[in-house]
mmCIF file of C-alpha atoms and ligand atoms in Angstrom:
data_model
loop_
_atom_site.group_PDB
_atom_site.id
_atom_site.type_symbol
_atom_site.label_atom_id
_atom_site.label_comp_id
_atom_site.label_asym_id
_atom_site.label_seq_id
_atom_site.Cartn_x
_atom_site.Cartn_y
_atom_site.Cartn_z
ATOM 1 C CA MET P 6 130.043 84.416 259.709
ATOM 2 C CA ASP P 7 131.653 86.631 257.097
ATOM 3 C CA GLY P 8 129.685 85.663 253.994
ATOM 4 C CA HIS P 9 131.911 82.922 252.619
ATOM 5 C CA ASN P 10 129.299 80.194 252.552
ATOM 6 C CA PHE P 11 131.036 76.824 252.423
ATOM 7 C CA GLU P 12 127.870 74.894 251.522
ATOM 8 C CA ARG P 13 127.271 77.105 248.485
ATOM 9 C CA LEU P 14 130.876 76.782 247.370
ATOM 10 C CA LYS P 15 130.722 73.003 247.813
ATOM 11 C CA ALA P 16 127.494 72.836 245.784
ATOM 12 C CA HIS P 17 129.333 74.621 242.948
ATOM 13 C CA ILE P 18 132.579 72.638 243.070
ATOM 14 C CA LEU P 19 131.309 69.061 243.533
ATOM 15 C CA PRO P 20 129.316 68.763 240.268
ATOM 16 C CA LEU P 21 132.472 69.886 238.430
ATOM 17 C CA SER P 22 134.687 67.394 240.278
ATOM 18 C CA VAL P 23 135.278 63.661 239.927
ATOM 19 C CA SER P 24 135.162 62.789 243.621
ATOM 20 C CA GLN P 25 131.968 63.672 245.442
ATOM 21 C CA VAL P 26 133.816 63.903 248.759
ATOM 22 C CA PHE P 27 134.800 67.550 249.078
ATOM 23 C CA ASP P 28 138.101 66.926 250.861
ATOM 24 C CA VAL P 29 139.181 64.679 247.987
ATOM 25 C CA ALA P 30 137.546 66.774 245.264
ATOM 26 C CA ARG P 31 139.412 69.933 246.310
ATOM 27 C CA THR P 32 142.758 68.223 245.642
ATOM 28 C CA GLU P 33 141.749 67.731 241.985
ATOM 29 C CA TRP P 34 141.929 71.502 241.403
ATOM 30 C CA ALA P 35 144.945 73.610 240.450
ATOM 31 C CA LEU P 36 145.320 77.370 240.127
ATOM 32 C CA GLU P 37 145.538 78.361 236.467
ATOM 33 C CA ALA P 38 145.321 82.145 236.398
ATOM 34 C CA ILE P 39 144.433 85.116 238.531
ATOM 35 C CA GLU P 40 142.707 88.386 237.759
ATOM 36 C CA ILE P 41 141.867 91.585 239.554
ATOM 37 C CA SER P 42 138.691 93.036 238.117
ATOM 38 C CA ASP P 43 137.508 96.634 238.308
ATOM 39 C CA GLU P 44 133.975 95.704 239.209
ATOM 40 C CA PHE P 45 132.657 93.337 241.803
ATOM 41 C CA ASP P 46 131.722 89.845 240.772
ATOM 42 C CA ASN P 47 130.458 86.964 242.872
ATOM 43 C CA CYS P 48 132.396 84.020 244.188
ATOM 44 C CA PRO P 49 130.299 80.829 243.968
ATOM 45 C CA CYS P 50 130.056 81.101 247.777
ATOM 46 C CA GLY P 51 128.013 84.281 247.309
ATOM 47 C CA GLN P 52 130.667 86.766 248.401
ATOM 48 C CA ASP P 53 131.464 89.891 246.362
ATOM 49 C CA ILE P 54 134.961 89.581 244.960
ATOM 50 C CA LYS P 55 137.419 91.476 242.807
ATOM 51 C CA GLU P 56 140.233 88.966 243.131
ATOM 52 C CA HIS P 57 139.476 86.009 240.888
ATOM 53 C CA CYS P 58 141.314 82.707 240.971
ATOM 54 C CA TYR P 59 140.729 80.620 237.863
ATOM 55 C CA ILE P 60 141.080 76.960 238.677
ATOM 56 C CA ARG P 61 141.079 73.819 236.533
ATOM 57 C CA ASN P 62 140.305 70.263 237.504
ATOM 58 C CA ARG P 63 143.325 68.073 236.720
ATOM 59 C CA LEU P 64 141.214 64.954 236.187
ATOM 60 C CA ASN P 65 138.341 66.090 233.981
ATOM 61 C CA GLY P 66 139.547 69.467 232.663
ATOM 62 C CA ASN P 67 136.597 71.422 234.065
ATOM 63 C CA ALA P 68 137.295 75.070 234.803
ATOM 64 C CA THR P 69 135.742 77.608 237.122
ATOM 65 C CA TYR P 70 136.801 80.433 239.400
ATOM 66 C CA VAL P 71 136.590 81.279 243.067
ATOM 67 C CA GLY P 72 137.610 84.278 245.135
ATOM 68 C CA ASN P 73 140.944 84.695 246.848
ATOM 69 C CA VAL P 74 139.523 83.880 250.284
ATOM 70 C CA CYS P 75 137.773 80.675 249.234
ATOM 71 C CA ILE P 76 140.742 79.324 247.297
ATOM 72 C CA ASN P 77 142.869 79.604 250.435
ATOM 73 C CA ARG P 78 140.286 78.595 252.996
ATOM 74 C CA PHE P 79 138.313 75.860 251.244
ATOM 75 C CA ILE P 80 140.248 74.640 248.176
ATOM 76 C CA GLN P 81 143.390 75.067 250.290
ATOM 77 C CA ILE P 82 145.588 76.384 247.523
ATOM 78 C CA ASP P 83 147.795 79.009 249.151
ATOM 79 C CA THR P 84 147.971 82.140 246.993
ATOM 80 C CA GLY P 85 150.196 83.857 249.574
ATOM 81 C CA ASN P 86 151.129 87.361 248.476
ATOM 82 C CA LEU P 87 150.292 86.751 244.827
ATOM 83 C CA PHE P 88 147.612 89.432 244.588
ATOM 84 C CA ASP P 89 149.739 91.970 246.476
ATOM 85 C CA GLY P 90 152.532 91.333 243.990
ATOM 86 C CA LEU P 91 150.193 91.737 241.050
ATOM 87 C CA LYS P 92 148.760 94.993 242.435
ATOM 88 C CA ARG P 93 152.283 96.298 242.948
ATOM 89 C CA ILE P 94 153.366 95.840 239.324
ATOM 90 C CA ALA P 95 149.963 97.022 238.065
ATOM 91 C CA ALA P 96 150.532 100.288 239.971
ATOM 92 C CA ASP P 97 154.195 100.614 238.914
ATOM 93 C CA ILE P 98 155.352 98.696 235.860
ATOM 94 C CA THR P 99 159.014 98.947 236.983
ATOM 95 C CA ALA P 100 158.313 97.497 240.451
ATOM 96 C CA ASN P 101 159.806 94.223 241.612
ATOM 97 C CA ALA P 102 157.516 91.223 241.409
ATOM 98 C CA ASN P 103 157.392 89.478 244.777
ATOM 99 C CA HIS P 104 158.310 85.841 245.346
ATOM 100 C CA ASP P 105 154.774 84.459 244.981
ATOM 101 C CA LEU P 106 154.143 86.314 241.732
ATOM 102 C CA ILE P 107 157.478 85.178 240.285
ATOM 103 C CA GLU P 108 156.681 81.551 241.111
ATOM 104 C CA HIS P 109 153.199 81.864 239.643
ATOM 105 C CA ALA P 110 154.531 83.491 236.459
ATOM 106 C CA TRP P 111 157.180 80.803 236.109
ATOM 107 C CA ARG P 112 154.821 77.877 236.652
ATOM 108 C CA SER P 113 152.272 79.402 234.293
ATOM 109 C CA GLY P 114 154.781 79.762 231.466
ATOM 110 C CA TYR P 115 154.672 83.569 231.408
ATOM 111 C CA LEU P 116 158.475 83.857 231.572
ATOM 112 C CA PHE P 117 160.741 83.265 228.596
ATOM 113 C CA GLY P 118 163.174 80.812 230.071
ATOM 114 C CA GLU P 119 165.308 80.423 233.162
ATOM 115 C CA ASN P 120 167.154 83.702 232.502
ATOM 116 C CA GLU P 121 164.060 85.722 233.212
ATOM 117 C CA TYR P 122 163.163 83.639 236.232
ATOM 118 C CA ALA P 123 166.679 84.022 237.662
ATOM 119 C CA PHE P 124 166.711 87.753 236.911
ATOM 120 C CA LEU P 125 163.430 88.356 238.721
ATOM 121 C CA LYS P 126 164.540 86.284 241.703
ATOM 122 C CA GLN P 127 167.910 88.012 241.949
ATOM 123 C CA THR P 128 166.432 91.505 241.741
ATOM 124 C CA ALA P 129 163.255 90.905 243.787
ATOM 125 C CA LEU P 130 164.579 92.923 246.725
ATOM 126 C CA LYS P 131 166.853 95.315 244.827
ATOM 127 C CA ARG P 132 166.049 98.998 245.125
ATOM 128 C CA LYS P 133 168.477 100.243 242.523
ATOM 129 C CA LEU P 134 168.501 98.713 239.086
ATOM 130 C CA SER P 135 170.467 99.773 236.026
ATOM 131 C CA GLU P 136 168.555 101.240 233.106
ATOM 132 C CA ALA P 137 168.944 98.015 231.175
ATOM 133 C CA GLN P 138 167.592 96.042 234.120
ATOM 134 C CA ILE P 139 164.626 98.396 234.478
ATOM 135 C CA ALA P 140 163.867 98.021 230.779
ATOM 136 C CA TRP P 141 164.021 94.229 231.044
ATOM 137 C CA LYS P 142 161.882 94.202 234.163
ATOM 138 C CA THR P 143 159.290 96.457 232.539
ATOM 139 C CA LYS P 144 159.088 94.129 229.561
ATOM 140 C CA ILE P 145 158.575 91.088 231.771
ATOM 141 C CA ASN P 146 156.068 92.878 234.021
ATOM 142 C CA ARG P 147 154.000 93.947 231.000
ATOM 143 C CA ARG P 148 153.852 90.342 229.854
ATOM 144 C CA ILE P 149 152.863 89.096 233.316
ATOM 145 C CA LEU P 150 150.079 91.690 233.500
ATOM 146 C CA ALA P 151 148.841 90.921 229.999
ATOM 147 C CA GLN P 152 148.762 87.188 230.708
ATOM 148 C CA THR P 153 147.290 87.546 234.155
ATOM 149 C CA LYS P 154 144.486 89.973 233.620
ATOM 150 C CA VAL P 155 142.128 87.926 231.540
ATOM 151 C CA ARG P 156 139.084 89.672 230.154
ATOM 152 C CA ASN P 157 136.616 91.269 232.450
ATOM 153 C CA ARG P 158 133.733 88.881 233.032
ATOM 154 C CA THR P 159 131.165 91.327 231.680
ATOM 155 C CA GLN P 160 132.955 91.250 228.309
ATOM 156 C CA ARG P 161 132.524 87.513 227.781
HETATM 157 ZN ZN1 LIG A 26 134.067 82.590 248.137
#
């Protein structure tokens, strides 16, 4: 076992869910936001995590968070390369957001319209951008980072 305790996670998620059958209850949850924190926190399963996935229950509005492993393995929401994409633009504000980050930003309303979505998609694999494109990308990346990195948990 690697520390991701399913029973502990289930005991956290079920009281916040409508269905008390975990396989049904997990489908009530949607990914709302992600965060990479500087310090370790705990997933409800007991594991130390730095990659937080904030999830909201579509039926009753309850909110909580789980780590990046548990959201994929147990809630079965595929975050793909979302965290890699976020780390990449956090390290270099001019970097290209990857496909998963672009989709997340678009669905979450972080992009100002289809123009920005199309621009990010079209330039996702481009190595050479014009100065104007770099400036636009930087502006969008800053917004994605600002929206994504919610406050550190210790500051709440
Ligand atoms: Zn976990």
